[in-house]
């Protein structure tokens, strides 16, 4: 058992809000739905299909209908989000539905594991075992989107406000240590002697006020635990260290095996976890879950991939793993583990891979078939 929640044994179908949104989100979420339904030990699901996205905005003027928010808040036990085609330029009246959903549902942590088996065409010396998880703060940093622009004699000046609070940094620090505790327990169970470590990612040598506050807030979670318990704290046996974000990127490619749990402010966490995806071969493999203390929304790390949409070649594994992550955090450990193992077997066999992976020629549908076959083996 990893995470438990009050949702266990509710005695009715488990309601999952499905929000495919745009692009390949619409291709991979139905696959995740079928895999969840087929997983051994899964509860009975009631999938509720909900609208959101840039295409919806273009038709209706809203990217996130109130009905979607209300349904998620009032009657769903969990949710799965696909991907949204947010434009790179400002569009009057548009804001990203995923950023808003995280706020509305208080999903303050984005948990992004990147785990082998390593399927990559990087040179052999870089092909080391990867088993890291980024705990990305989801509510503040530069993503509060307070941007201004003004004219000056030398041209335009644009500014963005970056907000780091003690409250949000402490809360994300606590989440990181809780995730580390679970990883430590799992390793002990498996007889795995690898140390459990939390690394704070920051740049407080330059941004000593904002990143400084993030760093000291996370550290104080660790220190307070030691003090409160007057001896070995709950986090006893977990190592704490830190790394500047730029050198972290370098190190992540040279020695990815040195990282375990990484806790980062919003923007660094976004960049680091997309970068980490390259270590295992493709963004199409990497899952995440957005978490509050009681609600979990799975979300593949990739975007809407407009370059491959409609070609039946989107890798559905990130979405499948995101569904499993959501189930795991909701307390449905058995079906979650069954899904992880089925996916790992398909990757290890290497016979049914989509073209984003070295040598891959399979379609989305063929990967789904292979995962279902392994799941029901
Ligand atoms: P992207 O993740 O959509 O694509 C980057 C590259 O990875 C593309 O070559 C794409 O084909 C490939 N790729 C991504 N997922 C894949 C999968 N499952 N299978 C196979 N190949 C896959 O990122 P990009 O191109 O920067 O952004 C495209 C759109 O997605 C933009 O509108 C952006 O705003 C949006 N986006 C949305 C996110 C979300 O919904 N949470 C996150 C990131 C980007
Ligand atoms: Mg990203």
PDB file of C-alpha atoms in Angstrom, residues 76-361:
ATOM      1  CA  UNK A  76     -15.567  13.464  -9.107  1.00  0.00           C
ATOM      2  CA  UNK A  77     -13.191  11.318  -7.072  1.00  0.00           C
ATOM      3  CA  UNK A  78     -10.258  11.910  -9.417  1.00  0.00           C
ATOM      4  CA  UNK A  79      -9.481  13.276 -12.878  1.00  0.00           C
ATOM      5  CA  UNK A  80      -7.322  12.823 -15.936  1.00  0.00           C
ATOM      6  CA  UNK A  81      -6.315  15.732 -18.195  1.00  0.00           C
ATOM      7  CA  UNK A  82      -5.017  15.298 -21.763  1.00  0.00           C
ATOM      8  CA  UNK A  83      -3.205  18.308 -23.232  1.00  0.00           C
ATOM      9  CA  UNK A  84      -4.061  21.794 -24.326  1.00  0.00           C
ATOM     10  CA  UNK A  85      -2.913  23.680 -27.453  1.00  0.00           C
ATOM     11  CA  UNK A  86      -2.127  26.995 -25.766  1.00  0.00           C
ATOM     12  CA  UNK A  87      -0.819  29.504 -28.312  1.00  0.00           C
ATOM     13  CA  UNK A  88       2.627  31.037 -27.732  1.00  0.00           C
ATOM     14  CA  UNK A  89       1.306  34.570 -28.318  1.00  0.00           C
ATOM     15  CA  UNK A  90      -1.250  36.448 -26.257  1.00  0.00           C
ATOM     16  CA  UNK A  91      -4.844  35.805 -27.306  1.00  0.00           C
ATOM     17  CA  UNK A  92      -7.329  38.265 -25.788  1.00  0.00           C
ATOM     18  CA  UNK A  93      -9.605  36.546 -23.292  1.00  0.00           C
ATOM     19  CA  UNK A  94      -7.779  33.206 -23.353  1.00  0.00           C
ATOM     20  CA  UNK A  95      -6.071  31.599 -20.385  1.00  0.00           C
ATOM     21  CA  UNK A  96      -4.744  28.079 -20.014  1.00  0.00           C
ATOM     22  CA  UNK A  97      -7.384  25.713 -18.591  1.00  0.00           C
ATOM     23  CA  UNK A  98      -4.805  23.446 -16.973  1.00  0.00           C
ATOM     24  CA  UNK A  99      -3.180  26.323 -15.079  1.00  0.00           C
ATOM     25  CA  UNK A 100      -6.642  27.464 -13.927  1.00  0.00           C
ATOM     26  CA  UNK A 101      -7.725  23.937 -12.951  1.00  0.00           C
ATOM     27  CA  UNK A 102      -4.657  23.486 -10.777  1.00  0.00           C
ATOM     28  CA  UNK A 103      -5.638  26.682  -8.988  1.00  0.00           C
ATOM     29  CA  UNK A 104      -9.387  25.963  -8.723  1.00  0.00           C
ATOM     30  CA  UNK A 105      -8.787  22.483  -7.291  1.00  0.00           C
ATOM     31  CA  UNK A 106      -5.843  23.608  -5.146  1.00  0.00           C
ATOM     32  CA  UNK A 107      -3.604  21.055  -6.874  1.00  0.00           C
ATOM     33  CA  UNK A 108      -0.477  22.572  -5.422  1.00  0.00           C
ATOM     34  CA  UNK A 109       1.988  19.816  -6.308  1.00  0.00           C
ATOM     35  CA  UNK A 110       2.859  18.366  -9.678  1.00  0.00           C
ATOM     36  CA  UNK A 111       4.550  15.035  -9.132  1.00  0.00           C
ATOM     37  CA  UNK A 112       6.569  13.813 -12.110  1.00  0.00           C
ATOM     38  CA  UNK A 113       8.407  10.511 -11.884  1.00  0.00           C
ATOM     39  CA  UNK A 114      10.937   9.599 -14.540  1.00  0.00           C
ATOM     40  CA  UNK A 115      11.895   5.982 -14.274  1.00  0.00           C
ATOM     41  CA  UNK A 116      13.683   3.434 -16.436  1.00  0.00           C
ATOM     42  CA  UNK A 117      13.909   1.067 -18.196  1.00  0.00           C
ATOM     43  CA  UNK A 118      16.100   3.377 -20.179  1.00  0.00           C
ATOM     44  CA  UNK A 119      15.056   3.367 -23.827  1.00  0.00           C
ATOM     45  CA  UNK A 120      17.333   5.865 -25.482  1.00  0.00           C
ATOM     46  CA  UNK A 121      19.747   6.355 -28.336  1.00  0.00           C
ATOM     47  CA  UNK A 122      22.139   8.402 -26.181  1.00  0.00           C
ATOM     48  CA  UNK A 123      25.744   7.108 -26.080  1.00  0.00           C
ATOM     49  CA  UNK A 124      26.246   4.181 -23.732  1.00  0.00           C
ATOM     50  CA  UNK A 125      28.026   6.211 -21.024  1.00  0.00           C
ATOM     51  CA  UNK A 126      24.852   8.212 -20.484  1.00  0.00           C
ATOM     52  CA  UNK A 127      22.604   5.195 -20.292  1.00  0.00           C
ATOM     53  CA  UNK A 128      22.457   4.925 -16.535  1.00  0.00           C
ATOM     54  CA  UNK A 129      19.550   3.832 -14.456  1.00  0.00           C
ATOM     55  CA  UNK A 130      17.073   6.651 -13.908  1.00  0.00           C
ATOM     56  CA  UNK A 131      14.621   6.647 -11.037  1.00  0.00           C
ATOM     57  CA  UNK A 132      13.835  10.204 -10.050  1.00  0.00           C
ATOM     58  CA  UNK A 133      10.729  12.158  -9.246  1.00  0.00           C
ATOM     59  CA  UNK A 134      10.317  15.916  -9.535  1.00  0.00           C
ATOM     60  CA  UNK A 135       7.963  17.547  -7.053  1.00  0.00           C
ATOM     61  CA  UNK A 136       7.105  20.780  -8.793  1.00  0.00           C
ATOM     62  CA  UNK A 137       5.365  23.620  -6.947  1.00  0.00           C
ATOM     63  CA  UNK A 138       2.256  24.276  -8.991  1.00  0.00           C
ATOM     64  CA  UNK A 139       0.704  27.534  -7.823  1.00  0.00           C
ATOM     65  CA  UNK A 140       3.208  30.366  -7.932  1.00  0.00           C
ATOM     66  CA  UNK A 141       6.683  31.421  -9.154  1.00  0.00           C
ATOM     67  CA  UNK A 142       6.549  33.111 -12.590  1.00  0.00           C
ATOM     68  CA  UNK A 143       3.347  31.216 -13.400  1.00  0.00           C
ATOM     69  CA  UNK A 144       1.209  33.703 -11.470  1.00  0.00           C
ATOM     70  CA  UNK A 145       1.354  35.460 -14.854  1.00  0.00           C
ATOM     71  CA  UNK A 146       1.678  39.014 -13.620  1.00  0.00           C
ATOM     72  CA  UNK A 147       3.290  40.522 -16.673  1.00  0.00           C
ATOM     73  CA  UNK A 148       3.458  44.112 -17.775  1.00  0.00           C
ATOM     74  CA  UNK A 149       4.818  45.905 -20.775  1.00  0.00           C
ATOM     75  CA  UNK A 150       5.625  49.569 -21.256  1.00  0.00           C
ATOM     76  CA  UNK A 151       7.294  51.761 -23.819  1.00  0.00           C
ATOM     77  CA  UNK A 152      10.618  53.449 -23.145  1.00  0.00           C
ATOM     78  CA  UNK A 153      12.936  55.595 -25.260  1.00  0.00           C
ATOM     79  CA  UNK A 154      14.965  52.446 -25.935  1.00  0.00           C
ATOM     80  CA  UNK A 155      12.004  50.307 -26.928  1.00  0.00           C
ATOM     81  CA  UNK A 156       9.540  48.161 -25.025  1.00  0.00           C
ATOM     82  CA  UNK A 157      10.205  46.874 -21.525  1.00  0.00           C
ATOM     83  CA  UNK A 158       8.412  43.740 -20.347  1.00  0.00           C
ATOM     84  CA  UNK A 159       8.398  42.622 -16.734  1.00  0.00           C
ATOM     85  CA  UNK A 160       7.111  39.551 -14.909  1.00  0.00           C
ATOM     86  CA  UNK A 161       6.548  39.259 -11.184  1.00  0.00           C
ATOM     87  CA  UNK A 162       7.798  36.115  -9.548  1.00  0.00           C
ATOM     88  CA  UNK A 163       6.070  35.167  -6.340  1.00  0.00           C
ATOM     89  CA  UNK A 164       7.512  32.714  -3.826  1.00  0.00           C
ATOM     90  CA  UNK A 165       5.749  32.377  -0.482  1.00  0.00           C
ATOM     91  CA  UNK A 166       6.811  30.651   2.696  1.00  0.00           C
ATOM     92  CA  UNK A 167       3.414  28.939   2.839  1.00  0.00           C
ATOM     93  CA  UNK A 168       3.589  27.356  -0.635  1.00  0.00           C
ATOM     94  CA  UNK A 169       7.288  26.490  -0.329  1.00  0.00           C
ATOM     95  CA  UNK A 170       6.805  24.798   3.045  1.00  0.00           C
ATOM     96  CA  UNK A 171       3.769  22.911   1.725  1.00  0.00           C
ATOM     97  CA  UNK A 172       5.679  21.611  -1.312  1.00  0.00           C
ATOM     98  CA  UNK A 173       8.656  20.753   0.905  1.00  0.00           C
ATOM     99  CA  UNK A 174       6.397  18.655   3.109  1.00  0.00           C
ATOM    100  CA  UNK A 175       4.980  16.891   0.038  1.00  0.00           C
ATOM    101  CA  UNK A 176       8.512  16.101  -1.161  1.00  0.00           C
ATOM    102  CA  UNK A 177       9.463  14.512   2.166  1.00  0.00           C
ATOM    103  CA  UNK A 178       6.209  12.535   2.243  1.00  0.00           C
ATOM    104  CA  UNK A 179       6.916  11.180  -1.257  1.00  0.00           C
ATOM    105  CA  UNK A 180      10.483  10.390  -0.142  1.00  0.00           C
ATOM    106  CA  UNK A 181       9.146   8.449   2.852  1.00  0.00           C
ATOM    107  CA  UNK A 182       7.014   6.274   0.574  1.00  0.00           C
ATOM    108  CA  UNK A 183       9.955   5.660  -1.759  1.00  0.00           C
ATOM    109  CA  UNK A 184      12.126   4.731   1.227  1.00  0.00           C
ATOM    110  CA  UNK A 185       9.513   2.264   2.484  1.00  0.00           C
ATOM    111  CA  UNK A 186       9.153   0.718  -0.989  1.00  0.00           C
ATOM    112  CA  UNK A 187      12.931   0.319  -1.293  1.00  0.00           C
ATOM    113  CA  UNK A 188      13.173  -1.305   2.117  1.00  0.00           C
ATOM    114  CA  UNK A 189      10.425  -3.725   1.108  1.00  0.00           C
ATOM    115  CA  UNK A 190      12.288  -4.591  -2.089  1.00  0.00           C
ATOM    116  CA  UNK A 191      15.640  -4.926  -0.287  1.00  0.00           C
ATOM    117  CA  UNK A 192      16.939  -2.039  -2.410  1.00  0.00           C
ATOM    118  CA  UNK A 193      19.797  -0.306  -0.572  1.00  0.00           C
ATOM    119  CA  UNK A 194      19.791   2.902  -2.656  1.00  0.00           C
ATOM    120  CA  UNK A 195      19.686   5.965  -0.384  1.00  0.00           C
ATOM    121  CA  UNK A 196      16.570   8.122  -0.360  1.00  0.00           C
ATOM    122  CA  UNK A 197      17.402  11.743  -0.985  1.00  0.00           C
ATOM    123  CA  UNK A 198      15.575  15.028  -1.414  1.00  0.00           C
ATOM    124  CA  UNK A 199      17.392  17.611  -3.546  1.00  0.00           C
ATOM    125  CA  UNK A 200      16.249  21.231  -3.441  1.00  0.00           C
ATOM    126  CA  UNK A 201      16.543  22.820  -6.878  1.00  0.00           C
ATOM    127  CA  UNK A 202      17.085  26.578  -6.771  1.00  0.00           C
ATOM    128  CA  UNK A 203      19.211  29.482  -7.947  1.00  0.00           C
ATOM    129  CA  UNK A 204      19.621  31.358  -4.689  1.00  0.00           C
ATOM    130  CA  UNK A 205      23.197  32.351  -5.506  1.00  0.00           C
ATOM    131  CA  UNK A 206      21.566  34.911  -7.839  1.00  0.00           C
ATOM    132  CA  UNK A 207      17.953  35.142  -6.677  1.00  0.00           C
ATOM    133  CA  UNK A 208      18.772  35.186  -2.999  1.00  0.00           C
ATOM    134  CA  UNK A 209      15.414  36.610  -1.898  1.00  0.00           C
ATOM    135  CA  UNK A 210      12.918  34.495  -3.862  1.00  0.00           C
ATOM    136  CA  UNK A 211      14.885  31.291  -4.299  1.00  0.00           C
ATOM    137  CA  UNK A 212      16.447  31.940  -0.902  1.00  0.00           C
ATOM    138  CA  UNK A 213      12.981  31.769   0.667  1.00  0.00           C
ATOM    139  CA  UNK A 214      12.141  28.599  -1.251  1.00  0.00           C
ATOM    140  CA  UNK A 215      15.369  26.947  -0.106  1.00  0.00           C
ATOM    141  CA  UNK A 216      15.099  27.885   3.562  1.00  0.00           C
ATOM    142  CA  UNK A 217      11.394  26.980   3.690  1.00  0.00           C
ATOM    143  CA  UNK A 218      12.037  23.461   2.410  1.00  0.00           C
ATOM    144  CA  UNK A 219      15.040  23.091   4.720  1.00  0.00           C
ATOM    145  CA  UNK A 220      12.968  24.204   7.690  1.00  0.00           C
ATOM    146  CA  UNK A 221      10.474  21.368   7.068  1.00  0.00           C
ATOM    147  CA  UNK A 222      13.375  18.953   7.551  1.00  0.00           C
ATOM    148  CA  UNK A 223      14.800  20.793  10.578  1.00  0.00           C
ATOM    149  CA  UNK A 224      11.388  21.134  12.250  1.00  0.00           C
ATOM    150  CA  UNK A 225      10.819  17.396  11.904  1.00  0.00           C
ATOM    151  CA  UNK A 226      14.080  16.688  13.721  1.00  0.00           C
ATOM    152  CA  UNK A 227      13.300  19.157  16.517  1.00  0.00           C
ATOM    153  CA  UNK A 228       9.677  18.148  16.984  1.00  0.00           C
ATOM    154  CA  UNK A 229      10.590  14.570  17.550  1.00  0.00           C
ATOM    155  CA  UNK A 230      13.484  15.405  19.859  1.00  0.00           C
ATOM    156  CA  UNK A 231      15.683  12.779  18.255  1.00  0.00           C
ATOM    157  CA  UNK A 232      15.201  10.737  15.123  1.00  0.00           C
ATOM    158  CA  UNK A 233      12.374  12.421  13.220  1.00  0.00           C
ATOM    159  CA  UNK A 234       9.947  10.870  10.755  1.00  0.00           C
ATOM    160  CA  UNK A 235      12.359  11.843   8.004  1.00  0.00           C
ATOM    161  CA  UNK A 236      15.265  10.061   9.670  1.00  0.00           C
ATOM    162  CA  UNK A 237      17.233   8.202   7.015  1.00  0.00           C
ATOM    163  CA  UNK A 238      16.305  10.640   4.252  1.00  0.00           C
ATOM    164  CA  UNK A 239      19.222  12.725   2.993  1.00  0.00           C
ATOM    165  CA  UNK A 240      18.740  16.377   2.130  1.00  0.00           C
ATOM    166  CA  UNK A 241      20.889  18.219  -0.363  1.00  0.00           C
ATOM    167  CA  UNK A 242      20.585  20.988  -2.905  1.00  0.00           C
ATOM    168  CA  UNK A 243      21.711  21.869  -6.398  1.00  0.00           C
ATOM    169  CA  UNK A 244      21.675  25.059  -8.449  1.00  0.00           C
ATOM    170  CA  UNK A 245      19.220  24.653 -11.295  1.00  0.00           C
ATOM    171  CA  UNK A 246      21.688  25.203 -14.135  1.00  0.00           C
ATOM    172  CA  UNK A 247      24.257  22.723 -12.918  1.00  0.00           C
ATOM    173  CA  UNK A 248      21.415  20.376 -12.080  1.00  0.00           C
ATOM    174  CA  UNK A 249      20.526  20.158 -15.759  1.00  0.00           C
ATOM    175  CA  UNK A 250      24.139  19.307 -16.604  1.00  0.00           C
ATOM    176  CA  UNK A 251      24.399  16.748 -13.835  1.00  0.00           C
ATOM    177  CA  UNK A 252      21.064  15.201 -14.704  1.00  0.00           C
ATOM    178  CA  UNK A 253      22.441  14.253 -18.132  1.00  0.00           C
ATOM    179  CA  UNK A 254      25.872  13.176 -16.876  1.00  0.00           C
ATOM    180  CA  UNK A 255      24.830  11.254 -13.774  1.00  0.00           C
ATOM    181  CA  UNK A 256      21.042  10.971 -13.620  1.00  0.00           C
ATOM    182  CA  UNK A 257      21.369   8.211 -11.045  1.00  0.00           C
ATOM    183  CA  UNK A 258      22.459  10.711  -8.337  1.00  0.00           C
ATOM    184  CA  UNK A 259      18.966  12.221  -8.180  1.00  0.00           C
ATOM    185  CA  UNK A 260      16.040  10.763  -6.311  1.00  0.00           C
ATOM    186  CA  UNK A 261      13.370  13.255  -5.165  1.00  0.00           C
ATOM    187  CA  UNK A 262      13.811  16.774  -6.576  1.00  0.00           C
ATOM    188  CA  UNK A 263      11.760  19.618  -5.139  1.00  0.00           C
ATOM    189  CA  UNK A 264      11.569  22.732  -7.280  1.00  0.00           C
ATOM    190  CA  UNK A 265       9.726  26.006  -7.785  1.00  0.00           C
ATOM    191  CA  UNK A 266       7.216  25.983 -10.634  1.00  0.00           C
ATOM    192  CA  UNK A 267       9.294  27.053 -13.649  1.00  0.00           C
ATOM    193  CA  UNK A 268      12.462  25.104 -12.784  1.00  0.00           C
ATOM    194  CA  UNK A 269      10.321  22.050 -12.048  1.00  0.00           C
ATOM    195  CA  UNK A 270       8.626  22.323 -15.433  1.00  0.00           C
ATOM    196  CA  UNK A 271      11.918  22.580 -17.313  1.00  0.00           C
ATOM    197  CA  UNK A 272      13.805  19.956 -15.324  1.00  0.00           C
ATOM    198  CA  UNK A 273      11.086  17.341 -15.662  1.00  0.00           C
ATOM    199  CA  UNK A 274      10.677  17.852 -19.421  1.00  0.00           C
ATOM    200  CA  UNK A 275      14.468  17.561 -19.698  1.00  0.00           C
ATOM    201  CA  UNK A 276      14.495  14.413 -17.592  1.00  0.00           C
ATOM    202  CA  UNK A 277      12.031  12.905 -20.076  1.00  0.00           C
ATOM    203  CA  UNK A 278      14.812  12.828 -22.687  1.00  0.00           C
ATOM    204  CA  UNK A 279      16.761  10.431 -20.442  1.00  0.00           C
ATOM    205  CA  UNK A 280      14.152   7.745 -20.865  1.00  0.00           C
ATOM    206  CA  UNK A 281      13.714   8.329 -24.570  1.00  0.00           C
ATOM    207  CA  UNK A 282      10.595  10.439 -25.040  1.00  0.00           C
ATOM    208  CA  UNK A 283       8.149  12.910 -23.573  1.00  0.00           C
ATOM    209  CA  UNK A 284       5.567  10.364 -24.664  1.00  0.00           C
ATOM    210  CA  UNK A 285       6.571   8.143 -21.725  1.00  0.00           C
ATOM    211  CA  UNK A 286       6.492  10.613 -18.871  1.00  0.00           C
ATOM    212  CA  UNK A 287       3.526  10.924 -16.542  1.00  0.00           C
ATOM    213  CA  UNK A 288       2.509  13.300 -13.802  1.00  0.00           C
ATOM    214  CA  UNK A 289      -0.150  13.750 -11.196  1.00  0.00           C
ATOM    215  CA  UNK A 290      -1.377  17.102  -9.888  1.00  0.00           C
ATOM    216  CA  UNK A 291      -2.080  16.731  -6.205  1.00  0.00           C
ATOM    217  CA  UNK A 292      -3.785  18.497  -3.354  1.00  0.00           C
ATOM    218  CA  UNK A 293      -3.994  16.653  -0.055  1.00  0.00           C
ATOM    219  CA  UNK A 294      -7.253  14.981  -1.132  1.00  0.00           C
ATOM    220  CA  UNK A 295      -7.700  15.209  -4.906  1.00  0.00           C
ATOM    221  CA  UNK A 296      -5.518  13.876  -7.708  1.00  0.00           C
ATOM    222  CA  UNK A 297      -5.526  14.705 -11.402  1.00  0.00           C
ATOM    223  CA  UNK A 298      -3.285  12.695 -13.712  1.00  0.00           C
ATOM    224  CA  UNK A 299      -1.722  14.550 -16.657  1.00  0.00           C
ATOM    225  CA  UNK A 300       0.887  13.417 -19.180  1.00  0.00           C
ATOM    226  CA  UNK A 301       3.854  15.796 -19.165  1.00  0.00           C
ATOM    227  CA  UNK A 302       3.729  16.272 -22.939  1.00  0.00           C
ATOM    228  CA  UNK A 303       1.670  18.895 -24.761  1.00  0.00           C
ATOM    229  CA  UNK A 304      -0.846  18.527 -27.573  1.00  0.00           C
ATOM    230  CA  UNK A 305       1.831  17.588 -30.181  1.00  0.00           C
ATOM    231  CA  UNK A 306       0.241  19.323 -33.173  1.00  0.00           C
ATOM    232  CA  UNK A 307       2.973  17.910 -35.442  1.00  0.00           C
ATOM    233  CA  UNK A 308       1.650  14.352 -35.101  1.00  0.00           C
ATOM    234  CA  UNK A 309      -2.027  14.847 -34.310  1.00  0.00           C
ATOM    235  CA  UNK A 310      -4.430  12.586 -36.196  1.00  0.00           C
ATOM    236  CA  UNK A 311      -1.677  10.217 -37.355  1.00  0.00           C
ATOM    237  CA  UNK A 312      -2.343   7.365 -34.897  1.00  0.00           C
ATOM    238  CA  UNK A 313       1.293   7.559 -33.772  1.00  0.00           C
ATOM    239  CA  UNK A 314       1.023   9.406 -30.440  1.00  0.00           C
ATOM    240  CA  UNK A 315       2.606   7.412 -27.662  1.00  0.00           C
ATOM    241  CA  UNK A 316      -0.196   6.631 -25.193  1.00  0.00           C
ATOM    242  CA  UNK A 317       2.166   5.473 -22.422  1.00  0.00           C
ATOM    243  CA  UNK A 318       2.473   8.869 -20.680  1.00  0.00           C
ATOM    244  CA  UNK A 319      -1.318   9.038 -20.421  1.00  0.00           C
ATOM    245  CA  UNK A 320      -1.587   5.398 -19.297  1.00  0.00           C
ATOM    246  CA  UNK A 321       1.075   5.946 -16.619  1.00  0.00           C
ATOM    247  CA  UNK A 322      -0.665   9.189 -15.535  1.00  0.00           C
ATOM    248  CA  UNK A 323      -3.873   7.222 -15.017  1.00  0.00           C
ATOM    249  CA  UNK A 324      -1.925   4.700 -12.928  1.00  0.00           C
ATOM    250  CA  UNK A 325      -0.317   7.504 -10.893  1.00  0.00           C
ATOM    251  CA  UNK A 326      -3.738   8.980 -10.178  1.00  0.00           C
ATOM    252  CA  UNK A 327      -4.998   5.563  -9.064  1.00  0.00           C
ATOM    253  CA  UNK A 328      -1.916   5.000  -6.900  1.00  0.00           C
ATOM    254  CA  UNK A 329      -2.357   8.326  -5.114  1.00  0.00           C
ATOM    255  CA  UNK A 330      -6.076   7.655  -4.664  1.00  0.00           C
ATOM    256  CA  UNK A 331      -5.108   4.455  -2.862  1.00  0.00           C
ATOM    257  CA  UNK A 332      -5.872   1.934  -5.631  1.00  0.00           C
ATOM    258  CA  UNK A 333      -2.405   0.464  -5.491  1.00  0.00           C
ATOM    259  CA  UNK A 334      -3.022  -2.951  -7.045  1.00  0.00           C
ATOM    260  CA  UNK A 335      -4.397  -1.821 -10.414  1.00  0.00           C
ATOM    261  CA  UNK A 336      -1.789   0.976 -10.490  1.00  0.00           C
ATOM    262  CA  UNK A 337       1.106  -1.465  -9.998  1.00  0.00           C
ATOM    263  CA  UNK A 338      -0.384  -3.868 -12.554  1.00  0.00           C
ATOM    264  CA  UNK A 339      -0.471  -1.051 -15.131  1.00  0.00           C
ATOM    265  CA  UNK A 340       3.120   0.081 -14.382  1.00  0.00           C
ATOM    266  CA  UNK A 341       4.379  -3.476 -14.779  1.00  0.00           C
ATOM    267  CA  UNK A 342       2.467  -4.098 -18.018  1.00  0.00           C
ATOM    268  CA  UNK A 343       3.895  -0.877 -19.515  1.00  0.00           C
ATOM    269  CA  UNK A 344       7.437  -1.732 -18.380  1.00  0.00           C
ATOM    270  CA  UNK A 345       7.169  -5.161 -20.007  1.00  0.00           C
ATOM    271  CA  UNK A 346       6.045  -3.638 -23.307  1.00  0.00           C
ATOM    272  CA  UNK A 347       8.992  -1.195 -23.189  1.00  0.00           C
ATOM    273  CA  UNK A 348      11.507  -3.873 -22.262  1.00  0.00           C
ATOM    274  CA  UNK A 349      10.325  -6.184 -25.034  1.00  0.00           C
ATOM    275  CA  UNK A 350      10.893  -3.228 -27.398  1.00  0.00           C
ATOM    276  CA  UNK A 351       8.738  -4.786 -30.123  1.00  0.00           C
ATOM    277  CA  UNK A 352       5.744  -2.446 -29.983  1.00  0.00           C
ATOM    278  CA  UNK A 353       6.998   1.133 -29.729  1.00  0.00           C
ATOM    279  CA  UNK A 354       5.655   4.315 -31.315  1.00  0.00           C
ATOM    280  CA  UNK A 355       8.018   6.299 -33.612  1.00  0.00           C
ATOM    281  CA  UNK A 356       9.037   8.770 -30.872  1.00  0.00           C
ATOM    282  CA  UNK A 357      11.200   5.951 -29.483  1.00  0.00           C
ATOM    283  CA  UNK A 358      14.324   4.594 -31.215  1.00  0.00           C
ATOM    284  CA  UNK A 359      13.276   2.012 -33.817  1.00  0.00           C
ATOM    285  CA  UNK A 360       9.572   2.475 -33.057  1.00  0.00           C
ATOM    286  CA  UNK A 361       7.085   1.822 -35.863  1.00  0.00           C
TER     287      UNK A 361
END
